[in-house]
Amino acid sequence: MRIALLGGTGDIGQGLALRWAHDSDHEVVLGSRDPERAREKAEEYETELASLGRERKVTGFANGMAADRADVVVLAVPAYHLTDTVEAVADGLDENTVLVTPAVGMKRDDDGFHYNPPPGGSVAALAAEAAPEGVPVVGAYHNLAAGRLADLETDLDWDTPVFGDDEDAKETVVRLTEDIEGLRPLDAGGLANAAEVESLTPLLINLASENDGLHDLGVKFQ
Amino acid sequence: MRIALLGGTGDIGQGLALRWAHDSDHEVVLGSRDPERAREKAEEYETELASLGRERKVTGFANGMAADRADVVVLAVPAYHLTDTVEAVADGLDENTVLVTPAVGMKRDDDGFHYNPPPGGSVAALAAEAAPEGVPVVGAYHNLAAGRLADLETDLDWDTPVFGDDEDAKETVVRLTEDIEGLRPLDAGGLANAAEVESLTPLLINLASENDGLHDLGVKFQ
């Protein structure tokens, strides 16, 4: 498959790009608003993968070009950039493209981080509203700690809930998730269940902040 | 310590009562609106514990009598009974009693379970509002699956986030939690962080419902 990671130059996008390039043979394409930055990061990831004995081609383009002809487009951008990112790539999407949203709306106060969804009730609902007619939206990867995900020398042992209304699109994301070693996808139902999944992220941040010795927290359901 | 479990005759209260009676030497008192039912359940738990070689005294009373002189009072009642339960026992509470709230407000629709907090923003906020002046409130045990918790022949390997504004009260609950084998308390910060913890419960229910082979789900943060 061809996976485009919009916002693949930082944070969760970097980790997903590196893990898919390392653990699978899927084509990994980085997207950024700045194509030069995408190209530089793609080279940087290639160098890192080669240093681990994995010779892989990773490419970088402006978001629109990265999304064009991709089978799966991961919107690894902050929630407040989600709508304009989808609009910027809309021409390259059709009903065979799966849009994946890992973003969470949060606010911070003196006590910690709090779930702060957009008016539609969840970031996933915002993505579904922004998506062109017929393009399926799937939520996944909200609860992966970016630092550990991007550190290829660290083994993962995490679950990630996957949700969406289009069962085929959800199944595609489930299979892609299984291609990353140590990551177990779990079905969390439809888009209406998004808020419960997205709320997990501020909890993980609060727990990591309040407990000595815990950092880069993920979750296992058992 | 003397632990009163209001609503200790069913669901999460039953599991906590059995585990504390089995794994620790704390005094376990069941409370119910119906004292006869509390007494019957207490006897039932004693019989079950004895069958596992653990001779323990468990007592049952009306809620007010159960809470009186307790060090810790667990409000193991549905969210919509929380305020009247606290009011019913208020005379027996003082600043040395720790009120523990494990309740979650949820609603269910065709897609699954959803977090549905009361107007104050969380069930814990509701408990803090209902509590008499000076009585500390701590949130814990929201994410323990009642069935597995109450099955003493099943080992636990779960985390439970604990939150509250009174550090001494929180520390008391942390220590009581550590007394249950296989349960790890994690500090989730203050009462303002309650919603993120309470939201985990509908997610656990949705995941158990959508994934074959998963049931009675708890969580480990790692």
Tab-separated table of C-alpha atoms in Angstrom:
chain	number	residue	atom	x	y	z
A	1	MET	CA	0.000	0.000	0.000
A	2	ARG	CA	0.955	3.605	-0.431
A	3	ILE	CA	0.695	5.443	2.902
A	4	ALA	CA	0.873	9.238	2.965
A	5	LEU	CA	1.698	10.785	6.311
A	6	LEU	CA	0.618	14.412	6.271
A	7	GLY	CA	2.547	15.991	9.083
A	8	GLY	CA	4.987	13.127	8.715
A	9	THR	CA	7.892	15.369	9.581
A	10	GLY	CA	7.182	15.498	13.289
A	11	ASP	CA	5.692	13.913	16.382
A	12	ILE	CA	3.371	10.953	15.763
A	13	GLY	CA	3.846	11.183	11.974
A	14	GLN	CA	7.569	10.605	12.278
A	15	GLY	CA	7.092	7.518	14.421
A	16	LEU	CA	4.470	5.974	12.140
A	17	ALA	CA	6.624	6.687	9.046
A	18	LEU	CA	9.694	5.089	10.608
A	19	ARG	CA	7.807	2.057	11.951
A	20	TRP	CA	6.004	1.305	8.666
A	21	ALA	CA	9.210	1.792	6.684
A	22	HIS	CA	11.097	-0.443	9.098
A	23	ASP	CA	8.534	-3.174	9.790
A	24	SER	CA	6.687	-3.442	6.453
A	25	ASP	CA	7.136	-3.016	2.711
A	26	HIS	CA	4.424	-0.389	2.360
A	27	GLU	CA	5.388	2.688	0.375
A	28	VAL	CA	5.873	5.550	2.839
A	29	VAL	CA	5.380	9.116	1.626
A	30	LEU	CA	5.780	12.166	3.861
A	31	GLY	CA	3.664	15.242	3.335
A	32	SER	CA	4.274	18.714	4.699
A	33	ARG	CA	3.124	22.202	3.890
A	34	ASP	CA	6.804	22.798	3.095
A	35	PRO	CA	7.929	20.260	0.436
A	36	GLU	CA	11.601	21.008	1.068
A	37	ARG	CA	11.196	20.047	4.722
A	38	ALA	CA	9.380	16.850	3.703
A	39	ARG	CA	12.252	15.904	1.374
A	40	GLU	CA	14.869	16.594	4.031
A	41	LYS	CA	13.013	14.528	6.631
A	42	ALA	CA	12.530	11.681	4.153
A	43	GLU	CA	16.286	11.575	3.610
A	44	GLU	CA	16.885	11.723	7.348
A	45	TYR	CA	14.562	8.738	7.887
A	46	GLU	CA	16.279	6.814	5.063
A	47	THR	CA	19.640	7.402	6.724
A	48	GLU	CA	18.319	6.260	10.101
A	49	LEU	CA	16.743	3.142	8.612
A	50	ALA	CA	19.975	2.336	6.725
A	51	SER	CA	21.928	2.641	9.974
A	52	LEU	CA	19.702	-0.150	11.310
A	53	GLY	CA	20.371	-2.258	8.218
A	54	ARG	CA	17.089	-1.437	6.511
A	55	GLU	CA	17.564	0.099	3.035
A	56	ARG	CA	14.270	1.827	2.297
A	57	LYS	CA	13.001	4.500	-0.025
A	58	VAL	CA	11.043	7.236	1.782
A	59	THR	CA	9.855	10.229	-0.226
A	60	GLY	CA	8.680	13.711	0.757
A	61	PHE	CA	6.340	16.127	-1.011
A	62	ALA	CA	3.942	18.959	-0.403
A	63	ASN	CA	0.778	17.576	1.267
A	64	GLY	CA	-1.321	17.600	-1.914
A	65	MET	CA	1.210	15.639	-3.923
A	66	ALA	CA	1.830	13.216	-1.039
A	67	ALA	CA	-1.875	12.413	-0.719
A	68	ASP	CA	-2.392	12.001	-4.451
A	69	ARG	CA	-2.659	8.290	-5.341
A	70	ALA	CA	-2.174	7.245	-1.699
A	71	ASP	CA	-4.301	4.347	-0.441
A	72	VAL	CA	-4.226	5.663	3.103
A	73	VAL	CA	-3.734	9.276	4.176
A	74	VAL	CA	-2.846	9.823	7.838
A	75	LEU	CA	-3.711	13.304	9.099
A	76	ALA	CA	-0.841	13.548	11.591
A	77	VAL	CA	-1.404	17.253	12.122
A	78	PRO	CA	-2.689	19.219	15.128
A	79	ALA	CA	-6.483	19.254	15.416
A	80	TYR	CA	-6.616	22.964	14.574
A	81	HIS	CA	-4.891	22.290	11.221
A	82	LEU	CA	-7.053	19.319	10.335
A	83	THR	CA	-9.717	21.034	8.271
A	84	ASP	CA	-7.329	23.102	6.159
A	85	THR	CA	-5.078	20.081	5.651
A	86	VAL	CA	-7.998	18.003	4.347
A	87	GLU	CA	-9.082	20.875	2.105
A	88	ALA	CA	-5.549	21.196	0.711
A	89	VAL	CA	-5.499	17.551	-0.384
A	90	ALA	CA	-9.194	17.042	-1.203
A	91	ASP	CA	-8.669	16.865	-4.987
A	92	GLY	CA	-6.470	13.788	-4.588
A	93	LEU	CA	-8.957	11.859	-2.437
A	94	ASP	CA	-11.732	9.535	-3.548
A	95	GLU	CA	-13.840	6.750	-2.068
A	96	ASN	CA	-10.858	4.392	-2.307
A	97	THR	CA	-8.683	6.573	-0.086
A	98	VAL	CA	-8.866	5.975	3.652
A	99	LEU	CA	-8.409	9.106	5.758
A	100	VAL	CA	-6.954	8.326	9.178
A	101	THR	CA	-7.225	10.776	12.061
A	102	PRO	CA	-4.938	10.376	15.100
A	103	ALA	CA	-5.418	13.952	16.348
A	104	VAL	CA	-6.847	14.937	19.737
A	105	GLY	CA	-8.151	18.312	20.887
A	106	MET	CA	-6.727	19.162	24.305
A	107	LYS	CA	-6.393	22.109	26.591
A	108	ARG	CA	-4.005	22.477	29.478
A	109	ASP	CA	-4.489	24.120	32.849
A	110	ASP	CA	-2.658	24.026	36.169
A	111	ASP	CA	-4.061	20.575	36.954
A	112	GLY	CA	-3.106	18.855	33.733
A	113	PHE	CA	-4.343	18.135	30.245
A	114	HIS	CA	-8.027	17.906	29.437
A	115	TYR	CA	-10.012	16.649	26.500
A	116	ASN	CA	-11.295	19.633	24.575
A	117	PRO	CA	-13.126	18.444	21.470
A	118	PRO	CA	-14.240	20.751	18.672
A	119	PRO	CA	-17.964	21.620	18.465
A	120	GLY	CA	-18.819	18.442	16.506
A	121	GLY	CA	-17.993	16.409	19.625
A	122	SER	CA	-14.689	14.885	18.483
A	123	VAL	CA	-11.774	15.525	16.162
A	124	ALA	CA	-12.893	12.517	14.145
A	125	ALA	CA	-16.298	14.148	13.600
A	126	LEU	CA	-14.464	17.240	12.356
A	127	ALA	CA	-12.435	15.094	9.954
A	128	ALA	CA	-15.593	13.392	8.682
A	129	GLU	CA	-17.161	16.783	8.083
A	130	ALA	CA	-14.063	18.051	6.252
A	131	ALA	CA	-13.669	14.904	4.135
A	132	PRO	CA	-15.074	15.000	0.583
A	133	GLU	CA	-18.325	13.051	0.089
A	134	GLY	CA	-17.724	9.306	0.086
A	135	VAL	CA	-14.170	9.376	1.506
A	136	PRO	CA	-14.125	7.114	4.581
A	137	VAL	CA	-12.636	8.364	7.845
A	138	VAL	CA	-11.042	6.070	10.424
A	139	GLY	CA	-9.695	7.071	13.846
A	140	ALA	CA	-6.513	5.418	15.137
A	141	TYR	CA	-3.122	6.004	16.792
A	142	HIS	CA	-4.323	8.668	19.256
A	143	ASN	CA	-2.728	6.970	22.198
A	144	LEU	CA	0.771	6.256	20.901
A	145	ALA	CA	3.539	8.160	22.665
A	146	ALA	CA	5.450	9.898	19.874
A	147	GLY	CA	8.893	9.639	21.430
A	148	ARG	CA	8.861	5.904	21.971
A	149	LEU	CA	7.109	5.272	18.661
A	150	ALA	CA	9.902	7.086	16.811
A	151	ASP	CA	12.655	5.242	18.664
A	152	LEU	CA	13.154	2.158	16.491
A	153	GLU	CA	15.465	0.582	19.041
A	154	THR	CA	12.602	0.363	21.542
A	155	ASP	CA	10.159	-2.537	21.262
A	156	LEU	CA	6.479	-1.635	21.489
A	157	ASP	CA	3.813	-3.502	23.429
A	158	TRP	CA	0.772	-1.326	22.983
A	159	ASP	CA	-2.844	-1.407	21.898
A	160	THR	CA	-4.495	1.222	19.769
A	161	PRO	CA	-8.280	1.505	19.412
A	162	VAL	CA	-9.472	1.859	15.806
A	163	PHE	CA	-12.922	3.217	14.982
A	164	GLY	CA	-14.945	4.186	11.934
A	165	ASP	CA	-18.271	3.707	10.184
A	166	ASP	CA	-16.872	2.120	6.989
A	167	GLU	CA	-15.993	-1.477	7.857
A	168	ASP	CA	-13.695	-1.985	4.835
A	169	ALA	CA	-11.745	1.172	5.595
A	170	LYS	CA	-11.473	0.169	9.249
A	171	GLU	CA	-10.229	-3.279	8.231
A	172	THR	CA	-7.538	-1.660	6.049
A	173	VAL	CA	-6.287	0.346	9.032
A	174	VAL	CA	-6.454	-2.709	11.295
A	175	ARG	CA	-4.225	-4.622	8.880
A	176	LEU	CA	-1.764	-1.736	8.511
A	177	THR	CA	-1.577	-1.483	12.293
A	178	GLU	CA	-0.816	-5.175	12.625
A	179	ASP	CA	2.111	-4.598	10.258
A	180	ILE	CA	3.835	-2.566	12.973
A	181	GLU	CA	5.487	-4.925	15.417
A	182	GLY	CA	4.173	-4.715	18.965
A	183	LEU	CA	1.061	-2.761	18.050
A	184	ARG	CA	-2.349	-4.430	18.497
A	185	PRO	CA	-5.360	-2.750	16.878
A	186	LEU	CA	-8.657	-3.078	18.753
A	187	ASP	CA	-12.041	-2.317	17.270
A	188	ALA	CA	-13.671	0.559	19.169
A	189	GLY	CA	-16.818	0.691	17.026
A	190	GLY	CA	-18.065	3.587	14.934
A	191	LEU	CA	-17.188	7.283	14.652
A	192	ALA	CA	-19.777	8.010	17.349
A	193	ASN	CA	-17.391	6.368	19.822
A	194	ALA	CA	-14.538	8.753	18.955
A	195	ALA	CA	-14.638	10.935	22.082
A	196	GLU	CA	-13.981	8.012	24.430
A	197	VAL	CA	-10.882	7.076	22.408
A	198	GLU	CA	-9.596	10.617	21.996
A	199	SER	CA	-10.033	11.258	25.761
A	200	LEU	CA	-7.435	8.627	26.543
A	201	THR	CA	-4.590	10.858	25.339
A	202	PRO	CA	-4.820	13.568	28.032
A	203	LEU	CA	-5.151	10.805	30.656
A	204	LEU	CA	-1.903	9.211	29.445
A	205	ILE	CA	-0.153	12.595	29.575
A	206	ASN	CA	-1.469	13.283	33.101
A	207	LEU	CA	-0.374	9.861	34.359
A	208	ALA	CA	3.100	10.250	32.860
A	209	SER	CA	3.396	13.679	34.437
A	210	GLU	CA	2.225	12.636	37.925
A	211	ASN	CA	4.081	9.342	38.379
A	212	ASP	CA	7.842	9.070	38.737
A	213	GLY	CA	9.373	6.575	36.363
A	214	LEU	CA	6.489	6.601	33.896
A	215	HIS	CA	6.962	8.420	30.603
A	216	ASP	CA	6.038	7.902	26.965
A	217	LEU	CA	3.011	5.965	28.183
A	218	GLY	CA	0.845	3.764	26.032
A	219	VAL	CA	-1.838	1.328	27.021
A	220	LYS	CA	-2.719	-2.364	27.007
A	221	PHE	CA	-6.300	-3.488	27.494
A	222	GLN	CA	-6.443	-6.766	29.369
B	1	MET	CA	-8.438	0.527	58.520
B	2	ARG	CA	-12.195	0.329	58.542
B	3	ILE	CA	-13.509	0.425	54.971
B	4	ALA	CA	-17.221	0.946	54.349
B	5	LEU	CA	-18.476	-0.090	50.929
B	6	LEU	CA	-21.790	1.642	50.306
B	7	GLY	CA	-23.374	-0.358	47.529
B	8	GLY	CA	-21.125	-3.188	48.620
B	9	THR	CA	-23.797	-5.731	47.794
B	10	GLY	CA	-23.317	-5.611	44.042
B	11	ASP	CA	-21.105	-4.891	41.079
B	12	ILE	CA	-17.828	-3.093	41.839
B	13	GLY	CA	-18.599	-2.936	45.577
B	14	GLN	CA	-18.771	-6.709	45.815
B	15	GLY	CA	-15.391	-7.136	44.119
B	16	LEU	CA	-13.663	-4.531	46.279
B	17	ALA	CA	-15.160	-6.024	49.456
B	18	LEU	CA	-14.047	-9.536	48.559
B	19	ARG	CA	-10.552	-8.464	47.474
B	20	TRP	CA	-9.882	-6.357	50.583
B	21	ALA	CA	-11.235	-9.075	52.840
B	22	HIS	CA	-9.144	-11.694	51.041
B	23	ASP	CA	-5.888	-9.819	50.467
B	24	SER	CA	-5.658	-7.576	53.548
B	25	ASP	CA	-6.618	-7.371	57.196
B	26	HIS	CA	-8.668	-4.192	56.844
B	27	GLU	CA	-12.102	-4.276	58.417
B	28	VAL	CA	-14.673	-4.587	55.644
B	29	VAL	CA	-18.188	-3.251	56.220
B	30	LEU	CA	-20.947	-3.422	53.624
B	31	GLY	CA	-23.553	-0.721	53.401
B	32	SER	CA	-26.905	-0.880	51.639
B	33	ARG	CA	-30.156	1.017	51.739
B	34	ASP	CA	-31.585	-2.336	52.881
B	35	PRO	CA	-29.676	-3.497	55.999
B	36	GLU	CA	-31.080	-7.024	55.728
B	37	ARG	CA	-29.618	-7.348	52.246
B	38	ALA	CA	-26.257	-6.022	53.496
B	39	ARG	CA	-26.209	-8.639	56.280
B	40	GLU	CA	-27.078	-11.448	53.873
B	41	LYS	CA	-24.388	-10.405	51.429
B	42	ALA	CA	-21.818	-10.100	54.226
B	43	GLU	CA	-22.554	-13.680	55.234
B	44	GLU	CA	-22.352	-14.799	51.628
B	45	TYR	CA	-18.913	-13.184	51.276
B	46	GLU	CA	-17.743	-14.763	54.528
B	47	THR	CA	-18.795	-18.174	53.219
B	48	GLU	CA	-17.012	-17.616	49.929
B	49	LEU	CA	-13.846	-16.434	51.657
B	50	ALA	CA	-13.946	-19.424	54.011
B	51	SER	CA	-14.248	-21.767	51.038
B	52	LEU	CA	-10.924	-20.323	49.877
B	53	GLY	CA	-9.386	-20.895	53.294
B	54	ARG	CA	-9.742	-17.309	54.449
B	55	GLU	CA	-11.727	-16.969	57.677
B	56	ARG	CA	-12.830	-13.346	57.731
B	57	LYS	CA	-15.454	-11.261	59.448
B	58	VAL	CA	-17.507	-9.130	57.044
B	59	THR	CA	-20.396	-7.115	58.405
B	60	GLY	CA	-23.400	-5.488	56.778
B	61	PHE	CA	-25.506	-2.505	57.856
B	62	ALA	CA	-27.693	0.275	56.553
B	63	ASN	CA	-25.518	2.842	54.742
B	64	GLY	CA	-25.485	5.364	57.585
B	65	MET	CA	-24.363	2.834	60.176
B	66	ALA	CA	-21.774	1.351	57.795
B	67	ALA	CA	-20.194	4.763	57.131
B	68	ASP	CA	-20.158	5.739	60.803
B	69	ARG	CA	-16.607	5.464	62.203
B	70	ALA	CA	-15.246	4.235	58.853
B	71	ASP	CA	-11.830	5.581	57.794
B	72	VAL	CA	-12.686	5.210	54.141
B	73	VAL	CA	-16.162	5.239	52.587
B	74	VAL	CA	-16.431	3.938	49.033
B	75	LEU	CA	-19.477	5.226	47.158
B	76	ALA	CA	-19.994	2.114	45.039
B	77	VAL	CA	-23.418	3.273	43.896
B	78	PRO	CA	-24.689	4.432	40.493
B	79	ALA	CA	-23.910	8.080	39.716
B	80	TYR	CA	-27.594	9.028	39.966
B	81	HIS	CA	-27.702	7.731	43.577
B	82	LEU	CA	-24.484	9.410	44.612
B	83	THR	CA	-25.860	12.626	46.062
B	84	ASP	CA	-28.622	11.013	48.114
B	85	THR	CA	-26.207	8.336	49.347
B	86	VAL	CA	-23.768	10.987	50.585
B	87	GLU	CA	-26.607	12.897	52.217
B	88	ALA	CA	-27.815	9.738	53.959
B	89	VAL	CA	-24.414	9.181	55.593
B	90	ALA	CA	-23.256	12.802	56.030
B	91	ASP	CA	-23.662	12.812	59.815
B	92	GLY	CA	-21.076	10.063	60.163
B	93	LEU	CA	-18.430	11.792	58.039
B	94	ASP	CA	-15.736	14.216	59.135
B	95	GLU	CA	-12.403	15.521	57.855
B	96	ASN	CA	-10.756	12.232	58.817
B	97	THR	CA	-13.057	10.188	56.579
B	98	VAL	CA	-11.980	9.699	52.981
B	99	LEU	CA	-14.857	9.518	50.494
B	100	VAL	CA	-13.969	7.444	47.432
B	101	THR	CA	-15.949	7.720	44.214
B	102	PRO	CA	-15.638	4.985	41.575
B	103	ALA	CA	-18.870	5.916	39.745
B	104	VAL	CA	-19.112	6.976	36.104
B	105	GLY	CA	-21.979	8.701	34.292
B	106	MET	CA	-22.674	6.960	30.995
B	107	LYS	CA	-25.341	6.823	28.351
B	108	ARG	CA	-25.811	4.132	25.764
B	109	ASP	CA	-26.893	4.414	22.147
B	110	ASP	CA	-26.769	2.126	19.117
B	111	ASP	CA	-23.025	2.717	18.711
B	112	GLY	CA	-21.965	1.957	22.237
B	113	PHE	CA	-21.445	3.545	25.624
B	114	HIS	CA	-20.570	7.200	25.989
B	115	TYR	CA	-19.294	9.335	28.803
B	116	ASN	CA	-22.169	11.422	30.100
B	117	PRO	CA	-21.023	13.457	33.085
B	118	PRO	CA	-23.384	15.393	35.341
B	119	PRO	CA	-23.505	19.204	34.963
B	120	GLY	CA	-20.466	19.750	37.244
B	121	GLY	CA	-18.281	18.072	34.601
B	122	SER	CA	-17.606	14.769	36.366
B	123	VAL	CA	-19.112	12.418	38.908
B	124	ALA	CA	-16.208	13.248	41.208
B	125	ALA	CA	-17.175	16.940	41.079
B	126	LEU	CA	-20.690	15.915	42.046
B	127	ALA	CA	-19.321	13.905	44.984
B	128	ALA	CA	-17.181	16.856	46.091
B	129	GLU	CA	-20.251	19.085	45.976
B	130	ALA	CA	-22.320	16.599	47.977
B	131	ALA	CA	-19.618	15.954	50.573
B	132	PRO	CA	-19.853	17.869	53.871
B	133	GLU	CA	-17.361	20.735	54.246
B	134	GLY	CA	-13.844	19.451	54.877
B	135	VAL	CA	-14.450	15.803	53.930
B	136	PRO	CA	-11.902	14.880	51.255
B	137	VAL	CA	-13.008	13.158	48.032
B	138	VAL	CA	-10.795	10.807	46.038
B	139	GLY	CA	-11.621	9.167	42.709
B	140	ALA	CA	-10.489	5.586	42.084
B	141	TYR	CA	-11.562	2.151	40.806
B	142	HIS	CA	-13.608	3.432	37.833
B	143	ASN	CA	-11.920	1.124	35.389
B	144	LEU	CA	-12.101	-2.210	37.208
B	145	ALA	CA	-14.291	-4.819	35.532
B	146	ALA	CA	-16.707	-5.917	38.241
B	147	GLY	CA	-16.957	-9.546	37.146
B	148	ARG	CA	-13.259	-10.282	37.187
B	149	LEU	CA	-12.705	-8.206	40.321
B	150	ALA	CA	-15.257	-10.312	42.209
B	151	ASP	CA	-13.790	-13.597	40.997
B	152	LEU	CA	-11.162	-14.317	43.636
B	153	GLU	CA	-9.786	-17.233	41.671
B	154	THR	CA	-8.685	-14.867	38.897
B	155	ASP	CA	-5.412	-12.989	39.317
B	156	LEU	CA	-5.532	-9.305	38.513
B	157	ASP	CA	-2.919	-7.356	36.563
B	158	TRP	CA	-4.462	-3.924	36.297
B	159	ASP	CA	-3.789	-0.266	36.937
B	160	THR	CA	-6.264	2.141	38.431
B	161	PRO	CA	-5.820	5.925	38.271
B	162	VAL	CA	-6.376	7.697	41.612
B	163	PHE	CA	-7.079	11.418	41.793
B	164	GLY	CA	-7.977	14.032	44.368
B	165	ASP	CA	-7.052	17.427	45.759
B	166	ASP	CA	-6.178	16.261	49.292
B	167	GLU	CA	-2.759	14.608	49.095
B	168	ASP	CA	-3.100	12.745	52.412
B	169	ALA	CA	-6.480	11.324	51.435
B	170	LYS	CA	-5.107	10.304	48.033
B	171	GLU	CA	-2.151	8.618	49.699
B	172	THR	CA	-4.535	6.641	51.937
B	173	VAL	CA	-6.380	5.346	48.868
B	174	VAL	CA	-3.100	4.592	47.083
B	175	ARG	CA	-1.984	2.440	50.009
B	176	LEU	CA	-5.351	0.648	50.252
B	177	THR	CA	-5.165	-0.058	46.533
B	178	GLU	CA	-1.693	-1.538	46.853
B	179	ASP	CA	-3.132	-3.915	49.443
B	180	ILE	CA	-5.121	-5.626	46.675
B	181	GLU	CA	-2.868	-8.027	44.827
B	182	GLY	CA	-2.359	-7.236	41.174
B	183	LEU	CA	-3.740	-3.717	41.387
B	184	ARG	CA	-1.372	-0.794	40.789
B	185	PRO	CA	-2.597	2.696	41.755
B	186	LEU	CA	-1.372	5.539	39.557
B	187	ASP	CA	-1.609	9.197	40.484
B	188	ALA	CA	-3.833	11.015	37.979
B	189	GLY	CA	-3.563	14.417	39.675
B	190	GLY	CA	-6.385	16.490	41.126
B	191	LEU	CA	-10.189	16.363	40.966
B	192	ALA	CA	-10.038	18.604	37.892
B	193	ASN	CA	-8.625	15.607	36.006
B	194	ALA	CA	-11.628	13.405	36.848
B	195	ALA	CA	-13.338	13.439	33.452
B	196	GLU	CA	-10.354	11.907	31.671
B	197	VAL	CA	-10.324	9.030	34.172
B	198	GLU	CA	-14.089	8.491	34.202
B	199	SER	CA	-14.143	8.479	30.363
B	200	LEU	CA	-12.036	5.347	30.299
B	201	THR	CA	-14.926	3.187	31.506
B	202	PRO	CA	-17.177	3.499	28.419
B	203	LEU	CA	-14.106	2.907	26.225
B	204	LEU	CA	-13.382	-0.355	28.063
B	205	ILE	CA	-16.996	-1.447	27.640
B	206	ASN	CA	-16.969	-0.587	23.918
B	207	LEU	CA	-13.706	-2.477	23.330
B	208	ALA	CA	-14.983	-5.543	25.174
B	209	SER	CA	-18.178	-5.436	23.158
B	210	GLU	CA	-16.507	-5.015	19.736
B	211	ASN	CA	-13.624	-7.492	20.026
B	212	ASP	CA	-14.086	-11.242	20.179
B	213	GLY	CA	-12.258	-12.836	23.043
B	214	LEU	CA	-12.003	-9.664	25.125
B	215	HIS	CA	-14.257	-9.289	28.133
B	216	ASP	CA	-14.023	-7.922	31.662
B	217	LEU	CA	-11.367	-5.536	30.391
B	218	GLY	CA	-9.056	-3.509	32.555
B	219	VAL	CA	-6.017	-1.517	31.625
B	220	LYS	CA	-2.267	-1.347	32.089
B	221	PHE	CA	-0.384	1.844	31.352
B	222	GLN	CA	3.074	1.099	29.969
